[in-house]
Coordinates of C-alpha atoms in Angstrom, one line a residue:
Chain L
X1 CA 47.2 9.0 -54.0
X2 CA 45.8 12.3 -52.5
X3 CA 42.4 10.6 -52.5
X4 CA 43.7 7.7 -50.3
X5 CA 45.2 10.2 -47.9
X6 CA 41.9 12.0 -47.6
X7 CA 40.0 8.7 -47.0
X8 CA 42.6 7.8 -44.3
X9 CA 42.2 11.2 -42.6
X10 CA 38.4 10.8 -42.6
X11 CA 38.7 7.3 -41.0
X12 CA 41.2 8.5 -38.4
X13 CA 39.0 11.5 -37.6
X14 CA 36.0 9.3 -37.2
X15 CA 37.9 7.0 -34.9
X16 CA 39.1 10.0 -32.9
X17 CA 35.7 11.4 -32.5
X18 CA 34.1 8.1 -31.5
X19 CA 36.9 7.7 -28.9
X20 CA 36.1 11.1 -27.4
X21 CA 32.3 10.6 -27.3
X22 CA 31.0 9.9 -23.9
X23 CA 30.1 6.3 -23.2
X24 CA 26.4 5.6 -23.3
X25 CA 25.3 3.5 -20.3
X26 CA 24.2 0.1 -21.6
X27 CA 20.6 -0.5 -20.6
X28 CA 18.7 -3.7 -21.5
X29 CA 15.0 -3.7 -21.5
X30 CA 13.0 -6.8 -21.0
X31 CA 9.5 -6.3 -22.3
X32 CA 7.0 -6.8 -19.4
X33 CA 3.5 -8.1 -20.0
X34 CA 0.7 -6.1 -18.5
X35 CA -1.1 -9.2 -17.4
X36 CA 0.2 -12.3 -15.6
X37 CA -2.3 -15.0 -15.0
X38 CA -1.4 -18.2 -13.1
X39 CA -2.2 -21.3 -15.1
X40 CA -4.3 -22.7 -12.3
X41 CA -6.8 -19.9 -12.3
X42 CA -7.1 -19.8 -16.1
X43 CA -9.2 -23.0 -15.9
X44 CA -11.9 -21.3 -13.9
X45 CA -12.0 -17.7 -15.2
X46 CA -11.1 -15.4 -18.0
X47 CA -10.0 -11.8 -18.0
X48 CA -12.5 -10.2 -20.3
X49 CA -10.9 -6.7 -20.4
X50 CA -8.0 -4.8 -19.1
X51 CA -8.2 -1.0 -19.5
X52 CA -5.9 1.8 -18.5
X53 CA -6.3 5.6 -18.4
X54 CA -4.8 8.6 -16.8
X55 CA -7.0 10.4 -14.3
X56 CA -6.4 14.2 -14.3
X57 CA -5.6 15.8 -11.0
X58 CA -6.5 19.4 -10.1
X59 CA -2.9 20.4 -9.9
X60 CA -2.3 19.5 -13.6
X61 CA -0.8 16.1 -13.2
X62 CA -2.5 12.8 -13.7
X63 CA -2.5 9.3 -12.1
X64 CA -2.6 6.0 -14.0
X65 CA -5.7 4.0 -13.3
X66 CA -6.4 0.5 -14.4
X67 CA -9.6 -1.5 -14.6
X68 CA -10.0 -5.1 -15.4
X69 CA -12.9 -7.5 -15.5
X70 CA -13.1 -11.2 -15.0
X71 CA -15.8 -13.7 -15.8
X72 CA -15.8 -17.1 -14.0
X73 CA -16.9 -20.4 -15.4
X74 CA -17.3 -21.8 -11.9
X75 CA -17.2 -20.3 -8.3
X76 CA -13.6 -19.1 -7.9
X77 CA -11.5 -17.7 -5.2
X78 CA -9.0 -15.4 -6.9
X79 CA -6.3 -13.1 -5.7
X80 CA -4.9 -10.1 -7.5
X81 CA -2.1 -7.6 -7.1
X82 CA -0.7 -4.8 -9.2
X83 CA 2.9 -3.7 -9.5
X84 CA 3.5 -0.1 -10.6
X85 CA 6.5 1.0 -12.6
X86 CA 8.0 4.4 -13.4
X87 CA 9.5 5.5 -16.8
X88 CA 12.8 3.7 -16.1
X89 CA 10.9 0.5 -15.3
X90 CA 11.6 0.6 -11.6
X91 CA 9.0 -0.4 -9.1
X92 CA 7.0 2.4 -7.4
X93 CA 5.8 1.1 -4.1
X94 CA 2.2 1.3 -3.0
X95 CA 0.7 0.6 0.4
X96 CA 0.0 -3.0 0.0
X97 CA 2.4 -5.7 -1.0
X98 CA 0.0 -8.6 -0.5
X99 CA -2.6 -10.0 -2.8
X100 CA -6.2 -8.9 -2.6
X101 CA -8.6 -11.9 -2.5
X102 CA -12.0 -11.9 -4.2
X103 CA -14.7 -14.5 -4.8
X104 CA -16.3 -14.7 -8.2
X105 CA -19.4 -16.7 -8.6
X106 CA -20.2 -18.8 -11.7
X107 CA -21.1 -16.7 -14.7
X108 CA -20.5 -13.6 -12.7
X109 CA -18.5 -10.7 -14.2
X110 CA -16.7 -8.5 -11.8
X111 CA -14.8 -5.2 -12.4
X112 CA -11.9 -4.1 -10.3
X113 CA -10.0 -0.8 -10.3
X114 CA -6.6 0.2 -9.0
X115 CA -5.0 3.7 -8.9
X116 CA -1.2 4.2 -9.1
X117 CA 0.4 5.5 -5.9
X118 CA 2.3 8.3 -7.7
X119 CA 2.1 10.5 -10.8
X120 CA 5.4 9.2 -12.1
X121 CA 3.9 5.7 -12.7
X122 CA 3.6 5.0 -16.4
X123 CA 3.1 1.2 -16.6
X124 CA 1.9 -1.7 -14.5
X125 CA 1.8 -5.4 -14.2
X126 CA -1.4 -7.1 -13.0
X127 CA -1.0 -10.5 -11.3
X128 CA -3.9 -13.0 -11.0
X129 CA -3.7 -16.2 -9.1
X130 CA -5.8 -18.8 -7.4
X131 CA -6.5 -18.3 -3.8
X132 CA -4.4 -20.8 -1.9
Chain S
X1 CA 14.6 -45.5 38.3
X2 CA 16.1 -44.7 34.9
X3 CA 12.9 -45.8 33.1
X4 CA 10.7 -42.8 34.0
X5 CA 13.5 -40.4 33.2
X6 CA 14.0 -41.9 29.8
X7 CA 10.3 -41.8 29.1
X8 CA 10.1 -38.1 30.1
X9 CA 13.1 -37.2 28.0
X10 CA 11.8 -39.1 25.0
X11 CA 8.4 -37.4 25.4
X12 CA 10.0 -34.0 25.5
X13 CA 12.0 -34.7 22.4
X14 CA 9.0 -36.0 20.6
X15 CA 6.9 -32.9 21.5
X16 CA 9.7 -30.6 20.4
X17 CA 10.0 -32.4 17.1
X18 CA 6.3 -31.9 16.4
X19 CA 6.2 -28.2 17.3
X20 CA 6.0 -25.8 14.3
X21 CA 9.3 -24.2 13.7
X22 CA 9.5 -20.4 14.1
X23 CA 9.9 -18.8 10.7
X24 CA 9.7 -15.4 9.0
X25 CA 6.6 -14.5 7.0
X26 CA 6.9 -12.6 3.8
X27 CA 3.9 -10.2 3.7
X28 CA 3.9 -10.3 -0.1
X29 CA 3.4 -14.0 -0.2
X30 CA 1.6 -14.9 3.0
X31 CA -0.8 -17.8 2.5
X32 CA -1.3 -18.3 6.2
X33 CA -4.7 -18.8 7.8
X34 CA -7.0 -15.9 8.3
X35 CA -7.6 -14.8 11.9
X36 CA -10.9 -13.6 13.3
X37 CA -9.1 -10.7 15.0
X38 CA -7.5 -7.9 12.9
X39 CA -4.1 -8.8 11.7
X40 CA -1.6 -6.9 9.6
X41 CA -3.3 -7.9 6.4
X42 CA -6.5 -6.1 7.4
X43 CA -4.7 -2.9 8.2
X44 CA -2.8 -3.1 4.9
X45 CA -6.0 -3.8 3.0
X46 CA -7.9 -0.9 4.6
X47 CA -5.0 1.5 4.2
X48 CA -4.5 0.5 0.5
X49 CA -8.2 0.9 -0.3
X50 CA -8.3 4.3 1.5
X51 CA -5.2 5.6 -0.2
X52 CA -6.2 4.6 -3.7
X53 CA -9.6 6.2 -3.2
X54 CA -8.1 9.4 -1.8
X55 CA -5.5 9.8 -4.5
X56 CA -8.1 9.1 -7.3
X57 CA -10.4 11.6 -5.8
X58 CA -8.0 14.5 -6.4
X59 CA -8.8 15.9 -2.9
X60 CA -5.1 16.1 -1.9
X61 CA -3.8 17.4 -5.2
X62 CA -3.0 21.1 -4.6
X63 CA -3.1 23.4 -7.6
X64 CA 0.4 24.8 -8.0
X65 CA 2.1 21.6 -7.1
X66 CA 2.7 22.4 -3.4
X67 CA 2.1 19.8 -0.8
X68 CA -0.8 20.0 1.8
X69 CA 0.2 19.8 5.4
X70 CA -1.9 17.3 7.3
X71 CA -2.4 16.8 11.0
X72 CA -3.6 13.5 12.4
X73 CA -6.7 13.9 14.6
X74 CA -8.4 11.2 16.7
X75 CA -8.8 7.7 15.2
X76 CA -11.2 6.0 17.6
X77 CA -10.8 2.3 18.2
X78 CA -14.4 1.1 18.7
X79 CA -13.5 -2.6 18.5
X80 CA -13.2 -5.3 21.2
X81 CA -9.5 -5.5 20.5
X82 CA -6.6 -3.5 21.9
X83 CA -5.0 -2.1 18.8
X84 CA -2.8 0.8 18.0
X85 CA -4.5 2.8 15.4
X86 CA -1.1 3.9 14.1
X87 CA -1.0 0.5 12.3
X88 CA -3.5 2.1 10.0
X89 CA -2.5 5.7 10.1
X90 CA 1.2 5.2 9.6
X91 CA 0.5 3.4 6.3
X92 CA -1.6 6.2 5.1
X93 CA 0.9 8.8 6.1
X94 CA 3.8 7.0 4.4
X95 CA 1.7 6.6 1.2
X96 CA 0.7 10.2 1.2
X97 CA 4.3 11.4 1.7
X98 CA 5.5 9.1 -1.1
X99 CA 2.8 10.4 -3.4
X100 CA 4.4 13.9 -3.1
X101 CA 1.0 15.4 -2.3
X102 CA 0.8 15.6 1.5
X103 CA 3.2 15.9 4.3
X104 CA 2.2 15.3 7.9
X105 CA 3.0 17.7 10.7
X106 CA 4.4 16.2 13.9
X107 CA 4.1 19.6 15.7
X108 CA 0.3 19.6 16.1
X109 CA -1.8 16.9 17.7
X110 CA -4.9 16.7 19.9
X111 CA -2.8 15.5 22.9
X112 CA 0.1 17.8 22.1
X113 CA 2.8 17.6 19.5
X114 CA 3.5 14.1 18.3
X115 CA 7.2 14.9 18.3
X116 CA 7.8 17.1 21.4
X117 CA 11.2 18.0 20.1
X118 CA 9.5 20.6 17.9
X119 CA 8.9 22.7 21.0
X120 CA 11.9 21.5 23.0
X121 CA 14.3 22.6 20.2
X122 CA 12.7 26.1 20.5
X123 CA 13.4 26.3 24.1
X124 CA 17.0 26.8 23.2
X125 CA 16.4 30.4 22.3
X126 CA 18.3 32.8 24.5
X127 CA 20.6 30.0 25.7
X128 CA 24.2 31.1 25.7
X129 CA 25.2 27.5 25.2
X130 CA 23.9 27.3 21.6
X131 CA 24.8 29.1 18.4
X132 CA 21.6 31.2 18.0
X133 CA 21.8 31.2 14.3
X134 CA 21.2 27.4 14.3
X135 CA 18.2 27.6 16.7
X136 CA 14.7 27.5 15.1
X137 CA 13.3 31.0 14.7
X138 CA 9.8 32.1 15.6
X139 CA 7.1 31.7 13.1
X140 CA 8.7 28.8 11.2
X141 CA 6.3 26.0 12.1
X142 CA 3.7 25.3 9.5
X143 CA 0.1 25.0 10.5
X144 CA -1.9 22.1 9.0
X145 CA -4.3 22.5 6.1
X146 CA -6.0 19.1 6.5
X147 CA -6.9 16.9 9.4
X148 CA -7.3 13.1 9.2
X149 CA -9.8 11.5 11.6
X150 CA -11.6 8.3 11.8
X151 CA -13.0 5.3 13.6
X152 CA -12.6 1.5 13.5
X153 CA -15.8 -0.3 14.3
X154 CA -16.4 -3.9 15.1
X155 CA -19.7 -5.8 15.0
X156 CA -20.1 -9.5 15.9
X157 CA -22.9 -11.7 14.7
X158 CA -23.8 -15.3 15.1
X159 CA -24.7 -17.1 11.9
X160 CA -25.9 -20.7 12.5
X161 CA -22.9 -22.4 14.2
X162 CA -20.5 -19.8 12.9
X163 CA -19.7 -16.3 13.9
X164 CA -19.4 -13.3 11.6
X165 CA -17.1 -10.4 12.6
X166 CA -17.4 -7.1 10.7
X167 CA -14.8 -4.4 10.8
X168 CA -15.4 -1.0 9.4
X169 CA -12.5 1.4 8.8
X170 CA -14.0 4.9 8.5
X171 CA -11.8 7.8 7.6
X172 CA -12.5 11.5 7.0
X173 CA -10.2 14.3 5.7
X174 CA -11.2 17.7 6.8
X175 CA -10.3 21.0 5.2
X176 CA -9.4 23.0 8.3
X177 CA -9.9 26.4 6.7
X178 CA -13.6 25.7 6.0
X179 CA -14.2 22.8 8.4
X180 CA -15.6 20.6 5.6
X181 CA -14.9 16.9 5.1
X182 CA -13.5 17.0 1.6
X183 CA -13.0 13.2 1.4
X184 CA -14.6 10.3 3.3
X185 CA -14.2 6.6 3.0
X186 CA -15.3 3.4 4.5
X187 CA -13.7 0.0 4.0
X188 CA -15.5 -3.0 5.4
X189 CA -13.7 -6.2 6.2
X190 CA -16.0 -9.1 6.9
X191 CA -14.9 -12.4 8.3
X192 CA -16.8 -15.6 9.0
X193 CA -15.4 -18.5 10.9
X194 CA -15.7 -21.0 13.7
X195 CA -17.8 -20.0 16.7
X196 CA -14.9 -21.2 18.9
X197 CA -12.5 -18.6 17.4
X198 CA -12.0 -15.5 19.6
X199 CA -12.5 -12.1 18.0
X200 CA -11.2 -9.9 20.9

C-alpha cells in the first residue's frame, strides 16, 4: 500500500514538473538539398563537383565560399544562382537576386565560385537551370 | 458618314488589343530580352561580382570586429549613356552595410556632404529654441577610413553585321591613411547584338 502511494506521488510530481516546464517552440526542419538542377539542363551538362569551405578573415571570422564545376556534353547556355542561409535556415540576402548566365562549350569544364554575403551564413542552395 | 468612324474605332480597338499589357517584372525571374544599353541586370551583376570579390579579399574586415567608415568618391561615367552611378554604388553600400564590415559616411563627399543635414543639424548650436543637450556636439562626426572610387567605361565595336558593346565596371578602394588602393576590381560585361540596336 505505501509503495502504491509512493508511485502515485512520483507520477503526480512528474506531471506537475512537466506542467511547469516552459513550452519549447515547435520548429520543423525540412532538409534542404545543396544542389538543385533543373531537369532540362541535366541533359546537356553534369555537375562534376560542389565544394565548400570557410575563408578566414583578418578579424577572426570566416566567410562561407562555394565552388562548383560543370562539364557540358554539348554547347549549353546555363544560369545559376545561390541562396544563402543562416543557422536558423533563414535566407541571408546578397546583392543579386537574378540568375547569372554562362555559356559552356561542348566537353568544356568550367569552375565557378561564390562568396557568402555575411559571416553568419552556414549553408547554401545552388540552383542551376537552362538559359531561357 | 458613319462608315469612316466605325473603321477608325475598330482600328483603334484592334491596335489596343495587340499592344503588350503593362506588367510588373520580378528581378529574380526576369527572362526578358537583353538590351544593348545598360539595364538593372548589368548593375546588379557588376555590384554582385565586386562585393563577392571584396568580401572574399578580406580587405574590409577590420581586426577587432569594428566597422570601417567609407566615403564614396568619384565614380566616373565614361559611357555614351546618361546613367546615375548610384545604381551601382548604392548596391555596394547596402551589401557592405549588411555584411557588418563597412558603414558609409554621408557627411563627407567630393561635392560636399551627401546628406547636408549633418551640418544643418549642427547649426542649431547656441539656438535658444533648441534643447542644447539634444544638439550634436562638436567632434562627433566620424572621418572616413576608406574611399570608394571608380569608372564605368563603354567601348563599341562593329563585328560583321553586328555590333559589340563592352562595358567595364572598374572600382578601387583606397586606404585614406596611407593613400593605397587596398582592393581593385574590374567586371566586364560584353554584349553582342543587332547593328540596328542603339547603345546610347
